[in-house]
Tab-separated table of N, CA and C in Angstrom:
chain	number	residue	atom	x	y	z
A	23	GLU	N	-24.513	35.427	52.250
A	23	GLU	CA	-23.974	35.771	50.943
A	23	GLU	C	-25.071	36.496	50.176
A	24	ARG	N	-24.668	37.403	49.300
A	24	ARG	CA	-25.604	38.177	48.495
A	24	ARG	C	-25.123	38.220	47.055
A	25	ILE	N	-26.088	38.183	46.144
A	25	ILE	CA	-25.798	38.464	44.746
A	25	ILE	C	-26.543	39.741	44.396
A	26	PHE	N	-25.804	40.740	43.956
A	26	PHE	CA	-26.394	41.981	43.451
A	26	PHE	C	-26.385	41.879	41.929
A	27	TYR	N	-27.571	41.831	41.308
A	27	TYR	CA	-27.684	41.778	39.850
A	27	TYR	C	-28.174	43.144	39.396
A	28	ILE	N	-27.348	43.863	38.655
A	28	ILE	CA	-27.655	45.236	38.271
A	28	ILE	C	-28.519	45.225	37.012
A	29	MET	N	-29.795	45.532	37.189
A	29	MET	CA	-30.758	45.521	36.083
A	29	MET	C	-30.623	46.778	35.222
A	30	ALA	N	-30.320	47.893	35.852
A	30	ALA	CA	-30.128	49.169	35.149
A	30	ALA	C	-29.265	50.066	36.035
A	31	GLY	N	-28.482	50.924	35.403
A	31	GLY	CA	-27.643	51.847	36.152
A	31	GLY	C	-26.326	51.221	36.566
A	32	GLU	N	-25.793	51.696	37.682
A	32	GLU	CA	-24.510	51.214	38.178
A	32	GLU	C	-24.477	51.312	39.687
A	33	LEU	N	-23.531	50.609	40.282
A	33	LEU	CA	-23.435	50.556	41.732
A	33	LEU	C	-21.970	50.445	42.128
A	34	ASP	N	-21.582	51.216	43.129
A	34	ASP	CA	-20.235	51.113	43.685
A	34	ASP	C	-20.324	50.468	45.062
A	35	HIS	N	-19.316	49.667	45.394
A	35	HIS	CA	-19.266	48.931	46.651
A	35	HIS	C	-17.961	49.272	47.357
A	36	ASP	N	-18.057	49.505	48.672
A	36	ASP	CA	-16.873	49.776	49.485
A	36	ASP	C	-16.998	48.973	50.774
A	37	ASP	N	-16.099	48.030	50.970
A	37	ASP	CA	-16.026	47.244	52.195
A	37	ASP	C	-14.804	47.750	52.950
A	38	ALA	N	-15.024	48.646	53.903
A	38	ALA	CA	-13.928	49.275	54.640
A	38	ALA	C	-13.177	48.271	55.520
A	39	LEU	N	-13.852	47.269	56.042
A	39	LEU	CA	-13.216	46.298	56.921
A	39	LEU	C	-12.188	45.444	56.174
A	40	ASN	N	-12.476	45.112	54.917
A	40	ASN	CA	-11.598	44.234	54.133
A	40	ASN	C	-10.881	44.951	52.998
A	41	ASP	N	-11.013	46.273	52.938
A	41	ASP	CA	-10.374	47.107	51.923
A	41	ASP	C	-10.682	46.617	50.494
A	42	VAL	N	-11.991	46.442	50.228
A	42	VAL	CA	-12.441	46.003	48.906
A	42	VAL	C	-13.341	47.078	48.308
A	43	LYS	N	-12.945	47.570	47.139
A	43	LYS	CA	-13.752	48.565	46.415
A	43	LYS	C	-13.992	48.033	45.015
A	44	ARG	N	-15.261	48.054	44.580
A	44	ARG	CA	-15.604	47.537	43.258
A	44	ARG	C	-16.707	48.378	42.632
A	45	HIS	N	-16.828	48.230	41.319
A	45	HIS	CA	-17.851	48.941	40.546
A	45	HIS	C	-18.627	47.925	39.712
A	46	LEU	N	-19.957	48.010	39.755
A	46	LEU	CA	-20.832	47.151	38.965
A	46	LEU	C	-21.602	48.010	37.971
A	47	ALA	N	-21.649	47.562	36.709
A	47	ALA	CA	-22.388	48.267	35.654
A	47	ALA	C	-23.639	47.468	35.299
A	48	THR	N	-24.485	48.051	34.472
A	48	THR	CA	-25.706	47.372	34.032
A	48	THR	C	-25.383	45.979	33.495
A	49	GLY	N	-26.112	44.987	33.986
A	49	GLY	CA	-25.941	43.607	33.533
A	49	GLY	C	-24.939	42.803	34.334
A	50	ASP	N	-24.133	43.449	35.159
A	50	ASP	CA	-23.138	42.744	35.966
A	50	ASP	C	-23.792	42.128	37.202
A	51	ALA	N	-23.146	41.105	37.749
A	51	ALA	CA	-23.563	40.509	39.017
A	51	ALA	C	-22.374	40.549	39.969
A	52	GLY	N	-22.627	40.967	41.181
A	52	GLY	CA	-21.597	40.990	42.217
A	52	GLY	C	-21.935	39.979	43.298
A	53	LEU	N	-20.957	39.161	43.674
A	53	LEU	CA	-21.131	38.148	44.708
A	53	LEU	C	-20.414	38.624	45.973
A	54	PHE	N	-21.173	38.905	47.020
A	54	PHE	CA	-20.652	39.385	48.292
A	54	PHE	C	-20.693	38.217	49.280
A	55	THR	N	-19.536	37.709	49.671
A	55	THR	CA	-19.461	36.632	50.651
A	55	THR	C	-18.898	37.214	51.939
A	56	GLU	N	-19.705	37.241	52.979
A	56	GLU	CA	-19.264	37.871	54.228
A	56	GLU	C	-18.160	37.098	54.912
A	57	GLY	N	-18.196	35.805	54.894
A	57	GLY	CA	-17.159	35.030	55.567
A	57	GLY	C	-17.227	35.199	57.069
A	58	GLN	N	-16.315	34.557	57.793
A	58	GLN	CA	-16.321	34.586	59.252
A	58	GLN	C	-15.966	35.959	59.801
A	59	ARG	N	-15.188	36.731	59.054
A	59	ARG	CA	-14.801	38.065	59.517
A	59	ARG	C	-15.919	39.068	59.338
A	60	GLY	N	-16.745	38.883	58.315
A	60	GLY	CA	-17.830	39.815	58.046
A	60	GLY	C	-17.385	40.965	57.165
A	61	MET	N	-18.268	41.944	56.995
A	61	MET	CA	-18.011	43.128	56.161
A	61	MET	C	-18.503	44.375	56.877
A	62	LEU	N	-17.879	45.467	56.591
A	62	LEU	CA	-18.371	46.790	56.961
A	62	LEU	C	-18.475	47.511	55.626
A	63	HIS	N	-19.655	47.457	55.010
A	63	HIS	CA	-19.753	47.876	53.613
A	63	HIS	C	-20.869	48.883	53.376
A	64	SER	N	-20.763	49.530	52.245
A	64	SER	CA	-21.810	50.431	51.769
A	64	SER	C	-21.836	50.352	50.251
A	65	GLU	N	-22.999	50.626	49.685
A	65	GLU	CA	-23.182	50.660	48.245
A	65	GLU	C	-23.851	51.978	47.895
A	66	TRP	N	-23.499	52.518	46.725
A	66	TRP	CA	-24.106	53.764	46.284
A	66	TRP	C	-24.028	53.864	44.769
A	67	ASN	N	-24.801	54.801	44.244
A	67	ASN	CA	-24.873	55.045	42.806
A	67	ASN	C	-24.137	56.336	42.506
A	68	ASN	N	-23.033	56.249	41.776
A	68	ASN	CA	-22.297	57.442	41.343
A	68	ASN	C	-22.699	57.891	39.947
A	69	GLY	N	-23.615	57.171	39.326
A	69	GLY	CA	-23.993	57.457	37.944
A	69	GLY	C	-25.050	58.537	37.822
A	70	ASP	N	-25.416	58.815	36.576
A	70	ASP	CA	-26.403	59.845	36.278
A	70	ASP	C	-27.814	59.297	36.134
A	71	SER	N	-27.979	57.962	36.175
A	71	SER	CA	-29.309	57.383	36.027
A	71	SER	C	-29.662	56.563	37.263
A	72	VAL	N	-30.943	56.270	37.401
A	72	VAL	CA	-31.423	55.485	38.536
A	72	VAL	C	-30.903	54.053	38.414
A	73	THR	N	-30.486	53.492	39.528
A	73	THR	CA	-30.019	52.114	39.565
A	73	THR	C	-31.150	51.207	40.044
A	74	HIS	N	-31.349	50.108	39.316
A	74	HIS	CA	-32.287	49.064	39.729
A	74	HIS	C	-31.473	47.794	39.880
A	75	ALA	N	-31.529	47.224	41.073
A	75	ALA	CA	-30.776	45.993	41.336
A	75	ALA	C	-31.699	44.962	41.960
A	76	PHE	N	-31.505	43.718	41.580
A	76	PHE	CA	-32.177	42.594	42.225
A	76	PHE	C	-31.148	42.024	43.180
A	77	VAL	N	-31.477	41.968	44.456
A	77	VAL	CA	-30.535	41.500	45.466
A	77	VAL	C	-31.054	40.183	46.039
A	78	LEU	N	-30.272	39.145	45.863
A	78	LEU	CA	-30.620	37.818	46.355
A	78	LEU	C	-29.757	37.548	47.584
A	79	VAL	N	-30.390	37.329	48.733
A	79	VAL	CA	-29.683	37.086	49.994
A	79	VAL	C	-30.025	35.674	50.464
A	80	TYR	N	-29.012	34.902	50.833
A	80	TYR	CA	-29.237	33.522	51.254
A	80	TYR	C	-28.148	33.120	52.249
A	81	PRO	N	-28.450	32.106	53.091
A	81	PRO	CA	-27.466	31.684	54.091
A	81	PRO	C	-26.370	30.815	53.479
A	82	THR	N	-25.221	30.848	54.121
A	82	THR	CA	-24.113	29.967	53.769
A	82	THR	C	-23.835	29.085	54.983
A	83	ARG	N	-23.812	27.782	54.748
A	83	ARG	CA	-23.532	26.833	55.820
A	83	ARG	C	-22.604	25.768	55.284
A	84	PRO	N	-21.405	25.633	55.828
A	84	PRO	CA	-20.834	26.475	56.874
A	84	PRO	C	-20.439	27.842	56.315
A	85	VAL	N	-20.249	28.787	57.211
A	85	VAL	CA	-19.825	30.121	56.806
A	85	VAL	C	-18.394	30.034	56.278
A	86	PRO	N	-18.150	30.533	55.052
A	86	PRO	CA	-16.783	30.490	54.508
A	86	PRO	C	-15.804	31.234	55.419
A	87	ALA	N	-14.575	30.765	55.452
A	87	ALA	CA	-13.551	31.375	56.304
A	87	ALA	C	-13.230	32.798	55.845
A	88	GLN	N	-13.175	33.005	54.543
A	88	GLN	CA	-12.727	34.291	54.006
A	88	GLN	C	-13.875	35.129	53.461
A	89	THR	N	-13.786	36.420	53.708
A	89	THR	CA	-14.680	37.376	53.071
A	89	THR	C	-14.220	37.527	51.629
A	90	ALA	N	-15.177	37.654	50.723
A	90	ALA	CA	-14.810	37.767	49.308
A	90	ALA	C	-15.816	38.624	48.563
A	91	PHE	N	-15.375	39.180	47.456
A	91	PHE	CA	-16.240	39.935	46.554
A	91	PHE	C	-15.800	39.595	45.136
A	92	ALA	N	-16.730	39.085	44.350
A	92	ALA	CA	-16.417	38.723	42.964
A	92	ALA	C	-17.439	39.369	42.042
A	93	ILE	N	-16.985	39.737	40.862
A	93	ILE	CA	-17.882	40.295	39.854
A	93	ILE	C	-17.928	39.351	38.664
A	94	LEU	N	-19.148	39.077	38.216
A	94	LEU	CA	-19.341	38.371	36.961
A	94	LEU	C	-19.852	39.406	35.966
A	95	PRO	N	-18.975	39.882	35.068
A	95	PRO	CA	-19.409	40.882	34.087
A	95	PRO	C	-20.459	40.295	33.139
A	96	HIS	N	-21.355	41.143	32.712
A	96	HIS	CA	-22.415	40.719	31.796
A	96	HIS	C	-21.843	39.995	30.576
A	97	ALA	N	-20.731	40.482	30.054
A	97	ALA	CA	-20.127	39.899	28.849
A	97	ALA	C	-19.654	38.463	29.062
A	98	GLU	N	-19.469	38.033	30.307
A	98	GLU	CA	-18.992	36.676	30.591
A	98	GLU	C	-20.109	35.724	31.019
A	99	MET	N	-21.347	36.206	31.035
A	99	MET	CA	-22.475	35.363	31.420
A	99	MET	C	-22.915	34.516	30.232
A	100	PRO	N	-23.107	33.209	30.444
A	100	PRO	CA	-23.600	32.361	29.358
A	100	PRO	C	-25.006	32.784	28.929
A	101	ILE	N	-25.260	32.759	27.635
A	101	ILE	CA	-26.569	33.113	27.079
A	101	ILE	C	-27.050	31.943	26.227
A	102	VAL	N	-28.292	31.530	26.459
A	102	VAL	CA	-28.903	30.442	25.702
A	102	VAL	C	-30.136	30.998	25.006
A	103	GLU	N	-30.251	30.731	23.699
A	103	GLU	CA	-31.421	31.163	22.932
A	103	GLU	C	-32.149	29.934	22.424
A	104	ARG	N	-33.457	29.868	22.742
A	104	ARG	CA	-34.293	28.750	22.302
A	104	ARG	C	-35.693	29.236	22.005
A	105	GLU	N	-36.163	29.056	20.799
A	105	GLU	CA	-37.557	29.259	20.399
A	105	GLU	C	-38.220	30.468	21.062
A	106	GLY	N	-37.670	31.645	20.829
A	106	GLY	CA	-38.281	32.871	21.332
A	106	GLY	C	-37.911	33.248	22.747
A	107	VAL	N	-36.998	32.519	23.361
A	107	VAL	CA	-36.581	32.806	24.734
A	107	VAL	C	-35.068	32.968	24.772
A	108	THR	N	-34.607	34.089	25.311
A	108	THR	CA	-33.182	34.338	25.513
A	108	THR	C	-32.930	34.344	27.016
A	109	THR	N	-32.062	33.447	27.469
A	109	THR	CA	-31.805	33.307	28.902
A	109	THR	C	-30.342	33.582	29.213
A	110	ILE	N	-30.117	34.477	30.162
A	110	ILE	CA	-28.791	34.780	30.693
A	110	ILE	C	-28.646	33.978	31.987
A	111	GLU	N	-27.580	33.189	32.082
A	111	GLU	CA	-27.360	32.361	33.267
A	111	GLU	C	-26.358	33.056	34.191
A	112	ILE	N	-26.848	33.503	35.326
A	112	ILE	CA	-26.006	34.172	36.321
A	112	ILE	C	-25.369	33.129	37.237
A	113	VAL	N	-26.189	32.182	37.694
A	113	VAL	CA	-25.717	31.027	38.458
A	113	VAL	C	-26.317	29.795	37.792
A	114	GLY	N	-25.505	28.783	37.579
A	114	GLY	CA	-26.003	27.557	36.963
A	114	GLY	C	-24.863	26.682	36.480
A	115	LEU	N	-25.211	25.653	35.735
A	115	LEU	CA	-24.222	24.671	35.296
A	115	LEU	C	-23.137	25.246	34.398
A	116	THR	N	-23.469	26.232	33.568
A	116	THR	CA	-22.467	26.774	32.644
A	116	THR	C	-21.921	28.132	33.073
A	117	SER	N	-22.431	28.694	34.156
A	117	SER	CA	-21.954	29.994	34.630
A	117	SER	C	-20.658	29.852	35.422
A	118	PRO	N	-19.726	30.793	35.263
A	118	PRO	CA	-18.503	30.740	36.059
A	118	PRO	C	-18.687	31.199	37.511
A	119	MET	N	-19.874	31.747	37.861
A	119	MET	CA	-20.094	32.203	39.235
A	119	MET	C	-20.350	31.009	40.148
A	120	VAL	N	-19.509	30.853	41.164
A	120	VAL	CA	-19.642	29.768	42.140
A	120	VAL	C	-20.099	30.381	43.454
A	121	VAL	N	-21.231	29.899	43.965
A	121	VAL	CA	-21.794	30.442	45.196
A	121	VAL	C	-21.571	29.464	46.344
A	122	ASN	N	-21.700	29.974	47.565
A	122	ASN	CA	-21.496	29.173	48.770
A	122	ASN	C	-22.801	28.752	49.427
A	123	GLY	N	-23.929	29.031	48.787
A	123	GLY	CA	-25.234	28.677	49.337
A	123	GLY	C	-25.914	27.633	48.481
A	124	ASP	N	-27.135	27.322	48.848
A	124	ASP	CA	-27.908	26.292	48.172
A	124	ASP	C	-28.708	26.899	47.007
A	125	ILE	N	-28.021	27.629	46.141
A	125	ILE	CA	-28.621	28.236	44.956
A	125	ILE	C	-28.057	27.492	43.750
A	126	HIS	N	-28.929	26.834	43.005
A	126	HIS	CA	-28.475	26.037	41.859
A	126	HIS	C	-28.660	26.750	40.532
A	127	LEU	N	-29.574	27.732	40.503
A	127	LEU	CA	-29.893	28.410	39.259
A	127	LEU	C	-30.371	29.821	39.553
A	128	PHE	N	-29.875	30.784	38.793
A	128	PHE	CA	-30.347	32.167	38.840
A	128	PHE	C	-30.231	32.672	37.414
A	129	THR	N	-31.389	32.949	36.781
A	129	THR	CA	-31.387	33.348	35.377
A	129	THR	C	-32.244	34.581	35.148
A	130	ASP	N	-31.975	35.233	34.023
A	130	ASP	CA	-32.743	36.383	33.538
A	130	ASP	C	-33.175	36.030	32.121
A	131	SER	N	-34.482	35.826	31.912
A	131	SER	CA	-34.977	35.397	30.604
A	131	SER	C	-35.878	36.450	29.978
A	132	SER	N	-35.666	36.693	28.691
A	132	SER	CA	-36.543	37.549	27.889
A	132	SER	C	-37.334	36.639	26.966
A	133	LEU	N	-38.659	36.828	26.942
A	133	LEU	CA	-39.541	35.982	26.151
A	133	LEU	C	-40.290	36.802	25.116
A	134	ARG	N	-40.334	36.299	23.892
A	134	ARG	CA	-41.177	36.916	22.870
A	134	ARG	C	-42.613	36.482	23.113
A	135	LYS	N	-43.551	37.309	22.692
A	135	LYS	CA	-44.967	36.980	22.817
A	135	LYS	C	-45.224	35.624	22.170
A	136	GLY	N	-45.951	34.759	22.882
A	136	GLY	CA	-46.288	33.441	22.376
A	136	GLY	C	-45.278	32.359	22.713
A	137	SER	N	-44.111	32.721	23.221
A	137	SER	CA	-43.110	31.715	23.582
A	137	SER	C	-43.391	31.195	24.993
A	138	SER	N	-42.699	30.137	25.365
A	138	SER	CA	-42.889	29.571	26.698
A	138	SER	C	-41.553	29.132	27.275
A	139	LEU	N	-41.549	28.996	28.581
A	139	LEU	CA	-40.345	28.644	29.323
A	139	LEU	C	-40.708	27.569	30.342
A	140	ASP	N	-40.020	26.443	30.298
A	140	ASP	CA	-40.253	25.368	31.267
A	140	ASP	C	-39.523	25.679	32.560
A	141	VAL	N	-40.194	25.445	33.663
A	141	VAL	CA	-39.614	25.608	34.996
A	141	VAL	C	-39.729	24.253	35.679
A	142	THR	N	-38.593	23.649	36.001
A	142	THR	CA	-38.583	22.352	36.660
A	142	THR	C	-37.919	22.483	38.020
A	143	LEU	N	-38.579	21.970	39.030
A	143	LEU	CA	-38.039	21.943	40.386
A	143	LEU	C	-37.900	20.494	40.812
A	144	GLY	N	-36.725	20.129	41.271
A	144	GLY	CA	-36.496	18.775	41.745
A	144	GLY	C	-37.134	18.557	43.098
A	145	ALA	N	-37.144	17.311	43.536
A	145	ALA	CA	-37.648	16.991	44.867
A	145	ALA	C	-36.872	17.788	45.909
A	146	ARG	N	-37.578	18.374	46.844
A	146	ARG	CA	-37.041	19.189	47.945
A	146	ARG	C	-36.407	20.496	47.478
A	147	GLU	N	-36.713	20.925	46.243
A	147	GLU	CA	-36.238	22.228	45.747
A	147	GLU	C	-37.369	23.240	45.765
A	148	GLY	N	-37.038	24.449	46.175
A	148	GLY	CA	-37.963	25.561	46.099
A	148	GLY	C	-37.548	26.460	44.957
A	149	GLY	N	-38.296	27.508	44.726
A	149	GLY	CA	-37.947	28.405	43.639
A	149	GLY	C	-38.641	29.745	43.769
A	150	LEU	N	-38.195	30.685	42.938
A	150	LEU	CA	-38.749	32.032	42.904
A	150	LEU	C	-38.820	32.482	41.457
A	151	ILE	N	-39.943	33.069	41.099
A	151	ILE	CA	-40.106	33.726	39.801
A	151	ILE	C	-40.455	35.170	40.094
A	152	PHE	N	-39.741	36.099	39.457
A	152	PHE	CA	-40.009	37.527	39.627
A	152	PHE	C	-40.152	38.148	38.244
A	153	VAL	N	-41.336	38.675	37.938
A	153	VAL	CA	-41.624	39.246	36.625
A	153	VAL	C	-41.090	40.673	36.553
A	154	GLN	N	-40.167	40.900	35.628
A	154	GLN	CA	-39.576	42.221	35.437
A	154	GLN	C	-40.402	43.085	34.489
A	155	ALA	N	-40.975	42.466	33.479
A	155	ALA	CA	-41.734	43.230	32.473
A	155	ALA	C	-42.692	42.292	31.760
A	156	GLY	N	-43.757	42.853	31.232
A	156	GLY	CA	-44.694	42.106	30.414
A	156	GLY	C	-45.687	41.310	31.218
A	157	GLN	N	-46.379	40.416	30.491
A	157	GLN	CA	-47.384	39.566	31.118
A	157	GLN	C	-47.140	38.115	30.741
A	158	LEU	N	-47.312	37.252	31.734
A	158	LEU	CA	-47.095	35.818	31.570
A	158	LEU	C	-48.276	35.063	32.171
A	159	ARG	N	-48.392	33.802	31.777
A	159	ARG	CA	-49.371	32.923	32.400
A	159	ARG	C	-48.597	31.737	32.966
A	160	LEU	N	-48.931	31.393	34.205
A	160	LEU	CA	-48.317	30.248	34.880
A	160	LEU	C	-49.449	29.362	35.370
A	161	ASP	N	-49.617	28.210	34.740
A	161	ASP	CA	-50.689	27.277	35.120
A	161	ASP	C	-52.034	27.985	35.272
A	162	GLY	N	-52.381	28.841	34.318
A	162	GLY	CA	-53.667	29.521	34.313
A	162	GLY	C	-53.697	30.860	35.030
A	163	ALA	N	-52.725	31.128	35.871
A	163	ALA	CA	-52.683	32.396	36.607
A	163	ALA	C	-51.912	33.436	35.789
A	164	LYS	N	-52.466	34.637	35.682
A	164	LYS	CA	-51.828	35.718	34.938
A	164	LYS	C	-50.859	36.459	35.861
A	165	LEU	N	-49.642	36.683	35.359
A	165	LEU	CA	-48.608	37.393	36.108
A	165	LEU	C	-48.224	38.648	35.329
A	166	SER	N	-47.998	39.748	36.056
A	166	SER	CA	-47.598	41.009	35.439
A	166	SER	C	-46.361	41.556	36.135
A	167	GLN	N	-45.837	42.652	35.600
A	167	GLN	CA	-44.626	43.272	36.136
A	167	GLN	C	-44.701	43.416	37.650
A	168	SER	N	-43.618	43.030	38.316
A	168	SER	CA	-43.419	43.079	39.770
A	168	SER	C	-44.114	41.962	40.531
A	169	ASP	N	-44.832	41.067	39.836
A	169	ASP	CA	-45.412	39.913	40.523
A	169	ASP	C	-44.310	38.913	40.840
A	170	SER	N	-44.457	38.243	41.972
A	170	SER	CA	-43.522	37.206	42.395
A	170	SER	C	-44.289	35.931	42.681
A	171	VAL	N	-43.675	34.805	42.402
A	171	VAL	CA	-44.233	33.502	42.756
A	171	VAL	C	-43.139	32.770	43.516
A	172	LEU	N	-43.478	32.299	44.693
A	172	LEU	CA	-42.549	31.553	45.527
A	172	LEU	C	-43.025	30.106	45.595
A	173	PHE	N	-42.152	29.176	45.239
A	173	PHE	CA	-42.467	27.752	45.277
A	173	PHE	C	-41.787	27.151	46.493
A	174	SER	N	-42.555	26.622	47.421
A	174	SER	CA	-41.953	25.975	48.587
A	174	SER	C	-41.471	24.581	48.194
A	175	PRO	N	-40.455	24.083	48.869
A	175	PRO	CA	-39.956	22.742	48.567
A	175	PRO	C	-41.046	21.687	48.812
A	176	GLN	N	-41.046	20.660	47.977
A	176	GLN	CA	-41.952	19.522	48.151
A	176	GLN	C	-41.146	18.239	47.945
A	177	ASP	N	-41.730	17.128	48.306
A	177	ASP	CA	-41.019	15.847	48.221
A	177	ASP	C	-40.978	15.266	46.817
A	178	ARG	N	-41.576	15.936	45.858
A	178	ARG	CA	-41.618	15.415	44.493
A	178	ARG	C	-41.129	16.463	43.503
A	179	GLU	N	-40.698	15.992	42.336
A	179	GLU	CA	-40.321	16.899	41.256
A	179	GLU	C	-41.578	17.554	40.698
A	180	ARG	N	-41.452	18.827	40.291
A	180	ARG	CA	-42.577	19.553	39.693
A	180	ARG	C	-42.131	20.253	38.426
A	181	ARG	N	-43.080	20.420	37.503
A	181	ARG	CA	-42.804	21.112	36.245
A	181	ARG	C	-43.927	22.110	35.994
A	182	PHE	N	-43.526	23.331	35.628
A	182	PHE	CA	-44.464	24.397	35.312
A	182	PHE	C	-44.084	24.985	33.963
A	183	VAL	N	-45.033	25.621	33.313
A	183	VAL	CA	-44.770	26.292	32.047
A	183	VAL	C	-45.178	27.743	32.180
A	184	LEU	N	-44.235	28.648	31.887
A	184	LEU	CA	-44.510	30.085	31.818
A	184	LEU	C	-44.791	30.421	30.357
A	185	GLU	N	-45.956	30.976	30.075
A	185	GLU	CA	-46.322	31.357	28.711
A	185	GLU	C	-46.315	32.879	28.605
A	186	ALA	N	-45.655	33.418	27.605
A	186	ALA	CA	-45.577	34.866	27.413
A	186	ALA	C	-46.833	35.368	26.695
A	187	LEU	N	-47.626	36.192	27.368
A	187	LEU	CA	-48.814	36.799	26.777
A	187	LEU	C	-48.451	38.068	26.024
A	188	SER	N	-47.251	38.584	26.307
A	188	SER	CA	-46.678	39.759	25.638
A	188	SER	C	-45.163	39.592	25.695
A	189	GLU	N	-44.427	40.532	25.143
A	189	GLU	CA	-42.976	40.526	25.375
A	189	GLU	C	-42.804	40.560	26.889
A	190	ALA	N	-41.908	39.750	27.430
A	190	ALA	CA	-41.781	39.659	28.877
A	190	ALA	C	-40.335	39.402	29.284
A	191	ARG	N	-40.065	39.712	30.543
A	191	ARG	CA	-38.753	39.459	31.140
A	191	ARG	C	-38.987	38.936	32.554
A	192	VAL	N	-38.296	37.838	32.898
A	192	VAL	CA	-38.528	37.198	34.187
A	192	VAL	C	-37.197	36.704	34.771
A	193	LEU	N	-37.053	36.887	36.086
A	193	LEU	CA	-35.917	36.316	36.815
A	193	LEU	C	-36.391	35.033	37.481
A	194	ARG	N	-35.519	34.003	37.473
A	194	ARG	CA	-35.826	32.727	38.118
A	194	ARG	C	-34.683	32.343	39.028
A	195	VAL	N	-35.044	31.873	40.219
A	195	VAL	CA	-34.058	31.367	41.168
A	195	VAL	C	-34.554	30.012	41.639
């Protein structure tokens, strides 16, 4: 299964095997579930600007019987604002997007300079942080645009704090 999160621009999808055609605009998320039949698909940009997409690929076990394609429009994504942090929830407790993999949270957060964001991982949970813009500090380490941090699963719960050293934007999975 894949989630295509359109950061900028637009993307068209054509699955010839299942006769599915869709269009994603800036801020939209598309959920591609291959299912047991699979897909014969292609994606392209028909727009006038460059498309930037974050593509999250993960296994589904068991493999769903049906191939599917769903769009979560940006306007339908839950947004939470807290003390200088605006978070868009793509996958999570309040998001309408239901995935078939072991993904519990996928967010896009914008942080004002001086604000912070708590990152909590439960026992046996891993995680990913991908910095889209700005500079952050994570447990003393400085992170800048395009830096990634991968947290491997551990047997205990962990908590980290992301501190914004400037205006920043970060994706969390």
